[in-house]
C-alpha cells in the first residue's frame, strides 16, 4: 500500500461537504488503493455538527480512510496537506450574484493562503469551491507565495458538466458521449460555455456538436444563458445552492488533476492566466481548457477563437479584473 496522503476539506460541516466527503472517503477521487488521512476543517461554532459528520464517516467503515482529523484551526488542518478542497464559505441566496459574496468570503482565503504557505507541502494541490471561487483562489495563492501558483485552481467543472448535460439532452445522446466542452473565464454569469470544439459520439463517430445540434441560434443564445444561470436556477428551486452536483464536480476536478486527462481530451479548470496562449490578461484565475499529465496541467493551445468567442472571453476577463481589484482592497493588499 502507498503512504497515506492528507486530504483537507473545508466547510466540512456544510452541504457540499456532506456529499463530497462520501466520495473522497470511498476512494472515488484518489483511487481505491490510496490510503487517506481525511482532515475536516470548519469554524468553532460548527464543531458539534462536525462531530456528527465524523461519526457518520466512521460508521461508513471506508477502508481507505486511515485517520479522521476534525479541527477549527487552520495550521492543524493544512499541516503537510497533499490536496485541499476549499469549500468553506458563505453561499449566495436568491437574487444575489456570486461576486456579492466577495466582502464576506475573500478574507477566509487570505487566512487559509497564509496557513498553507506556512505548513502545507509545497506540492499541495488546491481547488477553491467557495464563491466567488476564481477570485478567492487568486487571493489564496497570493498569500501562499512559497507554493507555485500552478498549484492553485478554482472550480468550473460544474459549469462544464452542466454544458455537456444541456447538449446531450438536446441531441438525445448520453452525456458520456459529449467531449471537450470548454468553460472560459469566471464561475459567474459572465462565463463563456463554448461548444465550438466539442464533439458528440454518434454511431461510434465523433461529430462536432455544431453539426449534431444543427441550431446555431440555440448554441449562441439559450444554451449559453442556461449554463450561465444554472446555479441561480437551482437556488430558486431548492432554496439552497447546488450541493450534490458541486461535490461531484469537485471530485471530477481533483481526480483529473491527480490522474490526468485522457489522450485527445481536455477539461476546464480556472488556473493562473500568466503566459496563457489566448492573450487573456495575466494575474487572473481564468478558466481554460487544460490537459493534465503527471499531476501538472497545461493550457490546451491552438484552438481557433472567432470574433463571437473573443468578445465573450473579454467580457468575463474584465469581470475577473474588477473582482480581483475589489478583493485586493477588501484584504488590504496593494493592486
Ligand atoms: P454551507 O453554508 O452549507 O457550508 C459552508 C460551510 O463552510 C459551513 O459549515 C461554514 O461553517 C463553513 N465555513 C465558513 N467559514 C469557514 C472557514 N473560515 N473555514 C472553514 N469552514 C468555514 O455552504 P455550501 O452549500 O456547502 O457552499 C459552500 C460554498 O461553495 C459557497 O460559497 C457556495 O456559493 C460555493 N459553491 C461553489 C460552487 C462552484 O461551482 N464553484 C458550487 C456550489 C457552491
Ligand atoms: C453554482 O454554480 O451552483 C454555485 O456557484 C452556487 C451558486 O451560487 O450559484
mmCIF file of C-alpha atoms and ligand atoms in Angstrom:
data_model
loop_
_atom_site.group_PDB
_atom_site.id
_atom_site.type_symbol
_atom_site.label_atom_id
_atom_site.label_comp_id
_atom_site.label_asym_id
_atom_site.label_seq_id
_atom_site.Cartn_x
_atom_site.Cartn_y
_atom_site.Cartn_z
ATOM 1 C CA UNK A 1 0.000 0.000 0.000
ATOM 2 C CA UNK A 2 1.306 3.536 -0.741
ATOM 3 C CA UNK A 3 1.796 6.025 2.098
ATOM 4 C CA UNK A 4 -1.361 7.846 3.242
ATOM 5 C CA UNK A 5 -1.991 11.301 1.761
ATOM 6 C CA UNK A 6 -3.515 14.180 3.733
ATOM 7 C CA UNK A 7 -6.701 15.450 2.110
ATOM 8 C CA UNK A 8 -8.283 18.594 3.565
ATOM 9 C CA UNK A 9 -11.940 19.517 3.087
ATOM 10 C CA UNK A 10 -13.005 22.902 4.450
ATOM 11 C CA UNK A 11 -16.605 23.786 5.196
ATOM 12 C CA UNK A 12 -16.735 20.162 6.284
ATOM 13 C CA UNK A 13 -19.944 20.571 8.284
ATOM 14 C CA UNK A 14 -21.752 22.168 5.321
ATOM 15 C CA UNK A 15 -23.972 20.999 2.479
ATOM 16 C CA UNK A 16 -21.429 20.359 -0.276
ATOM 17 C CA UNK A 17 -19.057 18.583 2.074
ATOM 18 C CA UNK A 18 -21.770 16.142 3.085
ATOM 19 C CA UNK A 19 -21.717 14.679 -0.452
ATOM 20 C CA UNK A 20 -18.047 15.400 -1.127
ATOM 21 C CA UNK A 21 -16.707 13.575 1.915
ATOM 22 C CA UNK A 22 -18.627 10.459 0.990
ATOM 23 C CA UNK A 23 -16.995 10.253 -2.457
ATOM 24 C CA UNK A 24 -13.496 11.152 -1.264
ATOM 25 C CA UNK A 25 -13.648 8.666 1.606
ATOM 26 C CA UNK A 26 -14.986 5.949 -0.671
ATOM 27 C CA UNK A 27 -11.880 6.218 -2.857
ATOM 28 C CA UNK A 28 -13.608 7.783 -5.865
ATOM 29 C CA UNK A 29 -11.089 10.626 -6.192
ATOM 30 C CA UNK A 30 -7.612 9.378 -5.276
ATOM 31 C CA UNK A 31 -8.237 5.690 -6.006
ATOM 32 C CA UNK A 32 -9.335 2.659 -4.029
ATOM 33 C CA UNK A 33 -5.737 1.742 -3.138
ATOM 34 C CA UNK A 34 -4.697 5.153 -1.834
ATOM 35 C CA UNK A 35 -4.911 5.477 1.960
ATOM 36 C CA UNK A 36 -6.185 8.862 3.123
ATOM 37 C CA UNK A 37 -5.941 10.930 6.265
ATOM 38 C CA UNK A 38 -9.157 12.913 5.991
ATOM 39 C CA UNK A 39 -8.843 16.359 7.532
ATOM 40 C CA UNK A 40 -12.064 18.261 8.182
ATOM 41 C CA UNK A 41 -11.978 21.994 8.836
ATOM 42 C CA UNK A 42 -14.885 24.167 9.892
ATOM 43 C CA UNK A 43 -15.439 27.127 12.209
ATOM 44 C CA UNK A 44 -15.657 26.799 16.004
ATOM 45 C CA UNK A 45 -19.489 27.050 16.298
ATOM 46 C CA UNK A 46 -19.821 24.138 13.864
ATOM 47 C CA UNK A 47 -17.619 21.721 15.813
ATOM 48 C CA UNK A 48 -20.660 19.947 17.288
ATOM 49 C CA UNK A 49 -22.204 19.347 13.851
ATOM 50 C CA UNK A 50 -18.802 18.323 12.520
ATOM 51 C CA UNK A 51 -18.617 15.730 15.303
ATOM 52 C CA UNK A 52 -21.761 14.171 13.845
ATOM 53 C CA UNK A 53 -20.196 14.091 10.369
ATOM 54 C CA UNK A 54 -17.156 12.330 11.843
ATOM 55 C CA UNK A 55 -19.419 9.742 13.486
ATOM 56 C CA UNK A 56 -21.128 9.057 10.176
ATOM 57 C CA UNK A 57 -17.824 8.791 8.302
ATOM 58 C CA UNK A 58 -16.595 6.280 10.856
ATOM 59 C CA UNK A 59 -19.851 4.351 10.568
ATOM 60 C CA UNK A 60 -19.349 4.097 6.801
ATOM 61 C CA UNK A 61 -16.240 1.982 7.565
ATOM 62 C CA UNK A 62 -14.442 3.111 4.419
ATOM 63 C CA UNK A 63 -11.262 1.030 4.054
ATOM 64 C CA UNK A 64 -9.093 3.812 2.527
ATOM 65 C CA UNK A 65 -9.582 6.208 5.444
ATOM 66 C CA UNK A 66 -6.767 5.608 7.920
ATOM 67 C CA UNK A 67 -7.494 8.599 10.172
ATOM 68 C CA UNK A 68 -10.010 11.435 10.519
ATOM 69 C CA UNK A 69 -8.963 14.796 11.942
ATOM 70 C CA UNK A 70 -11.672 17.374 12.739
ATOM 71 C CA UNK A 71 -10.466 20.862 13.605
ATOM 72 C CA UNK A 72 -11.223 24.586 13.641
ATOM 73 C CA UNK A 73 -7.535 25.530 13.423
ATOM 74 C CA UNK A 74 -6.054 26.382 10.019
ATOM 75 C CA UNK A 75 -2.469 25.299 10.774
ATOM 76 C CA UNK A 76 -3.614 21.953 12.194
ATOM 77 C CA UNK A 77 -5.755 21.385 9.117
ATOM 78 C CA UNK A 78 -3.221 22.341 6.454
ATOM 79 C CA UNK A 79 -0.113 20.778 8.058
ATOM 80 C CA UNK A 80 1.599 18.615 5.395
ATOM 81 C CA UNK A 81 -1.519 18.747 3.202
ATOM 82 C CA UNK A 82 -1.314 16.972 -0.163
ATOM 83 C CA UNK A 83 -4.716 18.011 -1.553
ATOM 84 C CA UNK A 84 -7.151 20.683 -0.377
ATOM 85 C CA UNK A 85 -10.748 21.226 -1.369
ATOM 86 C CA UNK A 86 -11.580 24.692 -0.085
ATOM 87 C CA UNK A 87 -15.353 24.686 0.135
ATOM 88 C CA UNK A 88 -15.933 26.573 3.384
ATOM 89 C CA UNK A 89 -17.521 29.961 2.667
ATOM 90 C CA UNK A 90 -20.928 31.574 2.711
ATOM 91 C CA UNK A 91 -23.274 30.573 -0.169
ATOM 92 C CA UNK A 92 -25.358 33.164 -2.043
ATOM 93 C CA UNK A 93 -29.109 33.500 -1.632
ATOM 94 C CA UNK A 94 -31.749 34.112 -4.288
ATOM 95 C CA UNK A 95 -31.251 37.416 -6.120
ATOM 96 C CA UNK A 96 -27.516 37.721 -5.371
ATOM 97 C CA UNK A 97 -24.603 37.422 -7.807
ATOM 98 C CA UNK A 98 -21.665 35.320 -6.609
ATOM 99 C CA UNK A 99 -19.442 38.406 -6.508
ATOM 100 C CA UNK A 100 -21.781 39.854 -3.848
ATOM 101 C CA UNK A 101 -20.119 37.299 -1.534
ATOM 102 C CA UNK A 102 -16.697 38.815 -2.003
ATOM 103 C CA UNK A 103 -16.738 41.020 1.080
ATOM 104 C CA UNK A 104 -17.903 38.128 3.288
ATOM 105 C CA UNK A 105 -15.678 35.389 1.886
ATOM 106 C CA UNK A 106 -12.401 36.622 0.462
ATOM 107 C CA UNK A 107 -10.738 37.149 3.864
ATOM 108 C CA UNK A 108 -11.183 33.437 4.581
ATOM 109 C CA UNK A 109 -8.974 32.674 1.593
ATOM 110 C CA UNK A 110 -6.310 35.161 2.614
ATOM 111 C CA UNK A 111 -6.064 33.458 6.010
ATOM 112 C CA UNK A 112 -6.055 29.980 4.542
ATOM 113 C CA UNK A 113 -3.413 31.000 1.973
ATOM 114 C CA UNK A 114 -1.180 32.239 4.786
ATOM 115 C CA UNK A 115 -1.584 28.978 6.635
ATOM 116 C CA UNK A 116 -0.952 26.859 3.525
ATOM 117 C CA UNK A 117 2.177 28.912 2.925
ATOM 118 C CA UNK A 118 3.470 28.057 6.380
ATOM 119 C CA UNK A 119 2.550 24.422 6.849
ATOM 120 C CA UNK A 120 1.347 22.633 3.689
ATOM 121 C CA UNK A 121 3.539 20.589 1.367
ATOM 122 C CA UNK A 122 4.910 22.734 -1.472
ATOM 123 C CA UNK A 123 3.406 20.178 -3.861
ATOM 124 C CA UNK A 124 -0.110 20.605 -2.457
ATOM 125 C CA UNK A 125 -2.946 20.794 -4.998
ATOM 126 C CA UNK A 126 -5.671 23.289 -4.048
ATOM 127 C CA UNK A 127 -9.117 23.635 -5.582
ATOM 128 C CA UNK A 128 -11.299 26.512 -4.407
ATOM 129 C CA UNK A 129 -15.047 25.929 -4.491
ATOM 130 C CA UNK A 130 -16.273 28.682 -2.119
ATOM 131 C CA UNK A 131 -17.593 31.663 -4.079
ATOM 132 C CA UNK A 132 -16.557 33.837 -5.788
ATOM 133 C CA UNK A 133 -14.308 30.866 -6.479
ATOM 134 C CA UNK A 134 -11.892 32.293 -9.069
ATOM 135 C CA UNK A 135 -11.067 35.410 -7.104
ATOM 136 C CA UNK A 136 -10.872 33.559 -3.800
ATOM 137 C CA UNK A 137 -8.361 31.164 -5.394
ATOM 138 C CA UNK A 138 -6.275 34.078 -6.671
ATOM 139 C CA UNK A 139 -6.173 35.703 -3.240
ATOM 140 C CA UNK A 140 -5.348 32.378 -1.593
ATOM 141 C CA UNK A 141 -2.427 31.845 -3.978
ATOM 142 C CA UNK A 142 -1.123 35.395 -3.488
ATOM 143 C CA UNK A 143 -0.925 34.727 0.239
ATOM 144 C CA UNK A 144 0.963 31.485 -0.277
ATOM 145 C CA UNK A 145 3.976 32.718 -2.256
ATOM 146 C CA UNK A 146 6.141 29.723 -1.307
ATOM 147 C CA UNK A 147 3.782 27.384 -3.182
ATOM 148 C CA UNK A 148 3.796 27.509 -7.017
ATOM 149 C CA UNK A 149 0.846 29.464 -8.459
ATOM 150 C CA UNK A 150 0.129 26.465 -10.682
ATOM 151 C CA UNK A 151 -0.904 24.505 -7.562
ATOM 152 C CA UNK A 152 -3.995 26.695 -7.090
ATOM 153 C CA UNK A 153 -7.192 26.384 -9.085
ATOM 154 C CA UNK A 154 -10.893 27.157 -8.914
ATOM 155 C CA UNK A 155 -13.841 25.004 -9.845
ATOM 156 C CA UNK A 156 -15.534 25.490 -13.216
ATOM 157 C CA UNK A 157 -16.092 21.781 -13.744
ATOM 158 C CA UNK A 158 -19.670 22.103 -12.546
ATOM 159 C CA UNK A 159 -20.307 24.546 -15.391
ATOM 160 C CA UNK A 160 -18.650 22.177 -17.840
ATOM 161 C CA UNK A 161 -20.786 19.277 -16.617
ATOM 162 C CA UNK A 162 -23.878 21.461 -16.941
ATOM 163 C CA UNK A 163 -22.924 22.419 -20.508
ATOM 164 C CA UNK A 164 -22.417 18.792 -21.503
ATOM 165 C CA UNK A 165 -25.728 17.772 -19.965
ATOM 166 C CA UNK A 166 -27.615 20.502 -21.867
ATOM 167 C CA UNK A 167 -26.118 19.408 -25.185
ATOM 168 C CA UNK A 168 -26.637 15.700 -24.506
ATOM 169 C CA UNK A 169 -30.330 16.367 -23.814
ATOM 170 C CA UNK A 170 -30.659 18.492 -26.934
ATOM 171 C CA UNK A 171 -29.246 15.828 -29.261
ATOM 172 C CA UNK A 172 -30.757 12.881 -27.384
ATOM 173 C CA UNK A 173 -27.441 11.218 -26.507
ATOM 174 C CA UNK A 174 -25.895 10.206 -23.236
ATOM 175 C CA UNK A 175 -23.775 12.848 -21.502
ATOM 176 C CA UNK A 176 -20.817 10.456 -21.659
ATOM 177 C CA UNK A 177 -20.873 10.823 -25.441
ATOM 178 C CA UNK A 178 -20.074 14.559 -25.254
ATOM 179 C CA UNK A 179 -16.381 15.568 -25.088
ATOM 180 C CA UNK A 180 -14.273 18.698 -24.997
ATOM 181 C CA UNK A 181 -16.736 21.303 -23.821
ATOM 182 C CA UNK A 182 -14.954 24.442 -22.620
ATOM 183 C CA UNK A 183 -15.774 26.958 -19.928
ATOM 184 C CA UNK A 184 -13.824 30.185 -20.377
ATOM 185 C CA UNK A 185 -13.374 32.743 -17.616
ATOM 186 C CA UNK A 186 -15.261 33.224 -14.401
ATOM 187 C CA UNK A 187 -17.576 30.881 -12.480
ATOM 188 C CA UNK A 188 -20.268 33.531 -12.762
ATOM 189 C CA UNK A 189 -22.998 34.684 -15.087
ATOM 190 C CA UNK A 190 -20.342 36.102 -17.466
ATOM 191 C CA UNK A 191 -18.704 32.712 -18.051
ATOM 192 C CA UNK A 192 -18.497 31.591 -21.669
ATOM 193 C CA UNK A 193 -19.560 27.974 -22.209
ATOM 194 C CA UNK A 194 -18.102 27.137 -25.616
ATOM 195 C CA UNK A 195 -19.106 24.090 -27.654
ATOM 196 C CA UNK A 196 -17.221 25.105 -30.813
ATOM 197 C CA UNK A 197 -14.541 22.469 -30.298
ATOM 198 C CA UNK A 198 -16.739 19.857 -28.645
ATOM 199 C CA UNK A 199 -17.871 16.597 -30.181
ATOM 200 C CA UNK A 200 -20.648 14.112 -29.557
ATOM 201 C CA UNK A 201 -20.301 10.425 -30.327
ATOM 202 C CA UNK A 202 -22.965 9.260 -32.745
ATOM 203 C CA UNK A 203 -22.807 5.725 -34.159
ATOM 204 C CA UNK A 204 -19.228 5.441 -32.918
ATOM 205 C CA UNK A 205 -18.101 8.643 -34.695
ATOM 206 C CA UNK A 206 -17.099 11.924 -33.001
ATOM 207 C CA UNK A 207 -19.362 14.507 -34.643
ATOM 208 C CA UNK A 208 -18.823 18.247 -33.990
ATOM 209 C CA UNK A 209 -21.521 19.441 -31.583
ATOM 210 C CA UNK A 210 -22.473 22.204 -34.017
ATOM 211 C CA UNK A 211 -23.272 19.644 -36.720
ATOM 212 C CA UNK A 212 -25.200 17.433 -34.302
ATOM 213 C CA UNK A 213 -27.250 20.277 -32.774
ATOM 214 C CA UNK A 214 -27.923 21.969 -36.147
ATOM 215 C CA UNK A 215 -29.123 25.126 -34.400
ATOM 216 C CA UNK A 216 -26.505 27.852 -34.133
ATOM 217 C CA UNK A 217 -29.012 30.254 -32.642
ATOM 218 C CA UNK A 218 -29.680 27.872 -29.719
ATOM 219 C CA UNK A 219 -25.956 27.345 -29.141
ATOM 220 C CA UNK A 220 -25.236 31.079 -29.220
ATOM 221 C CA UNK A 221 -28.120 32.181 -27.030
ATOM 222 C CA UNK A 222 -30.339 29.874 -24.975
ATOM 223 C CA UNK A 223 -27.618 27.295 -24.332
ATOM 224 C CA UNK A 224 -25.111 29.871 -23.065
ATOM 225 C CA UNK A 225 -27.607 31.659 -20.893
ATOM 226 C CA UNK A 226 -28.965 28.402 -19.384
ATOM 227 C CA UNK A 227 -25.468 27.342 -18.315
ATOM 228 C CA UNK A 228 -24.590 30.825 -17.067
ATOM 229 C CA UNK A 229 -27.716 30.965 -14.914
ATOM 230 C CA UNK A 230 -27.952 27.332 -13.826
ATOM 231 C CA UNK A 231 -26.632 27.998 -10.308
ATOM 232 C CA UNK A 232 -29.311 30.649 -9.777
ATOM 233 C CA UNK A 233 -32.000 28.320 -11.163
ATOM 234 C CA UNK A 234 -31.011 25.626 -8.645
ATOM 235 C CA UNK A 235 -31.135 28.176 -5.809
ATOM 236 C CA UNK A 236 -34.571 29.363 -6.920
ATOM 237 C CA UNK A 237 -35.867 25.788 -6.930
ATOM 238 C CA UNK A 238 -34.099 24.305 -3.899
ATOM 239 C CA UNK A 239 -33.830 27.477 -1.816
ATOM 240 C CA UNK A 240 -30.278 26.283 -1.294
ATOM 241 C CA UNK A 241 -27.329 26.349 -3.654
ATOM 242 C CA UNK A 242 -26.258 23.270 -5.561
ATOM 243 C CA UNK A 243 -24.545 20.722 -3.360
ATOM 244 C CA UNK A 244 -24.578 17.200 -4.824
ATOM 245 C CA UNK A 245 -23.571 18.415 -8.292
ATOM 246 C CA UNK A 246 -20.961 20.781 -6.834
ATOM 247 C CA UNK A 247 -19.440 17.965 -4.791
ATOM 248 C CA UNK A 248 -19.435 15.679 -7.806
ATOM 249 C CA UNK A 249 -17.708 18.305 -9.941
ATOM 250 C CA UNK A 250 -15.101 18.920 -7.224
ATOM 251 C CA UNK A 251 -14.320 15.199 -7.290
ATOM 252 C CA UNK A 252 -14.105 15.208 -11.111
ATOM 253 C CA UNK A 253 -11.739 18.200 -10.978
ATOM 254 C CA UNK A 254 -9.381 16.712 -8.388
ATOM 255 C CA UNK A 255 -9.449 13.209 -9.903
ATOM 256 C CA UNK A 256 -8.390 14.536 -13.309
ATOM 257 C CA UNK A 257 -5.683 16.682 -11.713
ATOM 258 C CA UNK A 258 -4.398 13.666 -9.790
ATOM 259 C CA UNK A 259 -4.620 11.053 -12.542
ATOM 260 C CA UNK A 260 -4.577 13.120 -15.778
ATOM 261 C CA UNK A 261 -6.907 13.709 -18.707
ATOM 262 C CA UNK A 262 -7.457 11.108 -21.431
ATOM 263 C CA UNK A 263 -5.395 11.473 -24.629
ATOM 264 C CA UNK A 264 -7.098 13.925 -27.014
ATOM 265 C CA UNK A 265 -9.375 15.277 -24.297
ATOM 266 C CA UNK A 266 -9.238 18.345 -22.120
ATOM 267 C CA UNK A 267 -11.161 19.674 -19.170
ATOM 268 C CA UNK A 268 -11.958 23.130 -17.806
ATOM 269 C CA UNK A 269 -10.173 24.489 -14.751
ATOM 270 C CA UNK A 270 -9.719 28.039 -13.553
ATOM 271 C CA UNK A 271 -5.942 28.486 -13.317
ATOM 272 C CA UNK A 272 -3.458 31.321 -13.250
ATOM 273 C CA UNK A 273 -3.623 33.224 -16.543
ATOM 274 C CA UNK A 274 0.076 34.230 -16.668
ATOM 275 C CA UNK A 275 1.653 33.302 -20.052
ATOM 276 C CA UNK A 276 -1.540 31.814 -21.489
ATOM 277 C CA UNK A 277 -1.777 31.271 -25.266
ATOM 278 C CA UNK A 278 -5.092 33.173 -25.690
ATOM 279 C CA UNK A 279 -3.982 36.702 -24.728
ATOM 280 C CA UNK A 280 -6.134 36.691 -21.621
ATOM 281 C CA UNK A 281 -4.690 39.323 -19.249
ATOM 282 C CA UNK A 282 -2.216 37.948 -16.689
ATOM 283 C CA UNK A 283 -2.825 37.750 -12.932
ATOM 284 C CA UNK A 284 -6.319 36.235 -13.053
ATOM 285 C CA UNK A 285 -7.700 32.805 -12.140
ATOM 286 C CA UNK A 286 -9.350 32.277 -15.504
ATOM 287 C CA UNK A 287 -10.984 29.056 -16.662
ATOM 288 C CA UNK A 288 -9.244 27.481 -19.666
ATOM 289 C CA UNK A 289 -9.286 24.103 -21.374
ATOM 290 C CA UNK A 290 -6.395 22.178 -19.829
ATOM 291 C CA UNK A 291 -4.667 18.892 -20.481
ATOM 292 C CA UNK A 292 -3.197 17.151 -17.446
ATOM 293 C CA UNK A 293 -0.258 14.762 -17.281
ATOM 294 C CA UNK A 294 1.815 13.611 -14.297
ATOM 295 C CA UNK A 295 -0.187 15.863 -11.972
ATOM 296 C CA UNK A 296 0.536 19.031 -13.998
ATOM 297 C CA UNK A 297 -1.922 20.958 -16.134
ATOM 298 C CA UNK A 298 -1.096 22.830 -19.317
ATOM 299 C CA UNK A 299 -3.472 25.038 -21.248
ATOM 300 C CA UNK A 300 -4.614 23.446 -24.497
ATOM 301 C CA UNK A 301 -3.349 25.868 -27.142
ATOM 302 C CA UNK A 302 -4.119 26.301 -30.811
ATOM 303 C CA UNK A 303 -7.909 26.404 -30.652
ATOM 304 C CA UNK A 304 -9.364 28.875 -33.169
ATOM 305 C CA UNK A 305 -11.115 31.815 -31.491
ATOM 306 C CA UNK A 306 -13.588 33.710 -33.668
ATOM 307 C CA UNK A 307 -14.975 37.197 -33.004
ATOM 308 C CA UNK A 308 -18.036 35.843 -31.175
ATOM 309 C CA UNK A 309 -15.870 33.847 -28.758
ATOM 310 C CA UNK A 310 -13.322 36.639 -28.344
ATOM 311 C CA UNK A 311 -15.986 39.081 -27.282
ATOM 312 C CA UNK A 312 -17.374 36.666 -24.681
ATOM 313 C CA UNK A 313 -13.883 35.803 -23.396
ATOM 314 C CA UNK A 314 -13.094 39.512 -22.981
ATOM 315 C CA UNK A 315 -16.293 40.226 -21.034
ATOM 316 C CA UNK A 316 -15.573 37.545 -18.454
ATOM 317 C CA UNK A 317 -11.889 38.585 -18.195
ATOM 318 C CA UNK A 318 -12.982 42.150 -17.482
ATOM 319 C CA UNK A 319 -15.283 40.967 -14.702
ATOM 320 C CA UNK A 320 -12.424 38.960 -13.187
ATOM 321 C CA UNK A 321 -10.160 42.028 -13.254
ATOM 322 C CA UNK A 322 -12.826 44.037 -11.451
ATOM 323 C CA UNK A 323 -13.364 41.288 -8.886
ATOM 324 C CA UNK A 324 -9.614 40.967 -8.301
ATOM 325 C CA UNK A 325 -9.207 44.704 -7.757
ATOM 326 C CA UNK A 326 -12.156 44.786 -5.351
ATOM 327 C CA UNK A 327 -10.803 41.744 -3.483
ATOM 328 C CA UNK A 328 -7.351 43.285 -3.105
ATOM 329 C CA UNK A 329 -8.979 46.283 -1.408
ATOM 330 C CA UNK A 330 -11.041 44.025 0.907
ATOM 331 C CA UNK A 331 -7.988 42.092 2.095
ATOM 332 C CA UNK A 332 -5.871 45.253 2.340
ATOM 333 C CA UNK A 333 -3.348 44.334 -0.392
ATOM 334 C CA UNK A 334 -1.893 46.724 -2.955
ATOM 335 C CA UNK A 335 -3.295 46.483 -6.505
HETATM 336 P P1 LIG B 1 -22.885 25.738 3.584
HETATM 337 O O1 LIG B 1 -23.296 27.012 4.208
HETATM 338 O O2 LIG B 1 -23.798 24.581 3.643
HETATM 339 O O3 LIG B 1 -21.496 25.265 4.191
HETATM 340 C C1 LIG B 1 -20.410 26.124 4.288
HETATM 341 C C2 LIG B 1 -19.601 25.677 5.482
HETATM 342 O O4 LIG B 1 -18.400 26.446 5.485
HETATM 343 C C3 LIG B 1 -20.297 25.912 6.825
HETATM 344 O O5 LIG B 1 -20.277 24.730 7.605
HETATM 345 C C4 LIG B 1 -19.474 27.010 7.457
HETATM 346 O O6 LIG B 1 -19.440 26.949 8.863
HETATM 347 C C5 LIG B 1 -18.106 26.720 6.840
HETATM 348 N N1 LIG B 1 -17.135 27.807 6.940
HETATM 349 C C6 LIG B 1 -17.354 29.146 6.960
HETATM 350 N N2 LIG B 1 -16.200 29.798 7.128
HETATM 351 C C7 LIG B 1 -15.219 28.866 7.188
HETATM 352 C C8 LIG B 1 -13.820 28.920 7.377
HETATM 353 N N3 LIG B 1 -13.190 30.094 7.539
HETATM 354 N N4 LIG B 1 -13.119 27.781 7.394
HETATM 355 C C9 LIG B 1 -13.752 26.600 7.263
HETATM 356 N N5 LIG B 1 -15.074 26.467 7.112
HETATM 357 C C10 LIG B 1 -15.806 27.592 7.071
HETATM 358 O O7 LIG B 1 -22.496 26.088 2.055
HETATM 359 P P2 LIG B 1 -22.305 25.094 0.834
HETATM 360 O O8 LIG B 1 -23.616 24.933 0.144
HETATM 361 O O9 LIG B 1 -21.537 23.922 1.247
HETATM 362 O O10 LIG B 1 -21.425 26.028 -0.132
HETATM 363 C C11 LIG B 1 -20.109 26.382 0.211
HETATM 364 C C12 LIG B 1 -19.556 27.388 -0.815
HETATM 365 O O11 LIG B 1 -19.441 26.770 -2.101
HETATM 366 C C13 LIG B 1 -20.434 28.624 -1.038
HETATM 367 O O12 LIG B 1 -19.594 29.775 -1.124
HETATM 368 C C14 LIG B 1 -21.100 28.342 -2.352
HETATM 369 O O13 LIG B 1 -21.513 29.521 -3.006
HETATM 370 C C15 LIG B 1 -19.980 27.647 -3.083
HETATM 371 N N6 LIG B 1 -20.331 26.857 -4.274
HETATM 372 C C16 LIG B 1 -19.466 26.873 -5.315
HETATM 373 C C17 LIG B 1 -19.715 26.113 -6.450
HETATM 374 C C18 LIG B 1 -18.765 26.129 -7.616
HETATM 375 O O14 LIG B 1 -19.076 25.514 -8.647
HETATM 376 N N7 LIG B 1 -17.606 26.779 -7.542
HETATM 377 C C19 LIG B 1 -20.858 25.316 -6.492
HETATM 378 C C20 LIG B 1 -21.726 25.310 -5.405
HETATM 379 C C21 LIG B 1 -21.454 26.103 -4.282
HETATM 380 C C1 LIG B 2 -23.433 27.039 -8.505
HETATM 381 O O1 LIG B 2 -22.991 27.332 -9.601
HETATM 382 O O2 LIG B 2 -24.376 26.246 -8.348
HETATM 383 C C2 LIG B 2 -22.776 27.618 -7.278
HETATM 384 O O3 LIG B 2 -21.793 28.532 -7.610
HETATM 385 C C3 LIG B 2 -23.747 28.181 -6.314
HETATM 386 C C4 LIG B 2 -24.327 29.479 -6.809
HETATM 387 O O4 LIG B 2 -24.292 30.451 -6.055
HETATM 388 O O5 LIG B 2 -24.810 29.521 -7.938
#
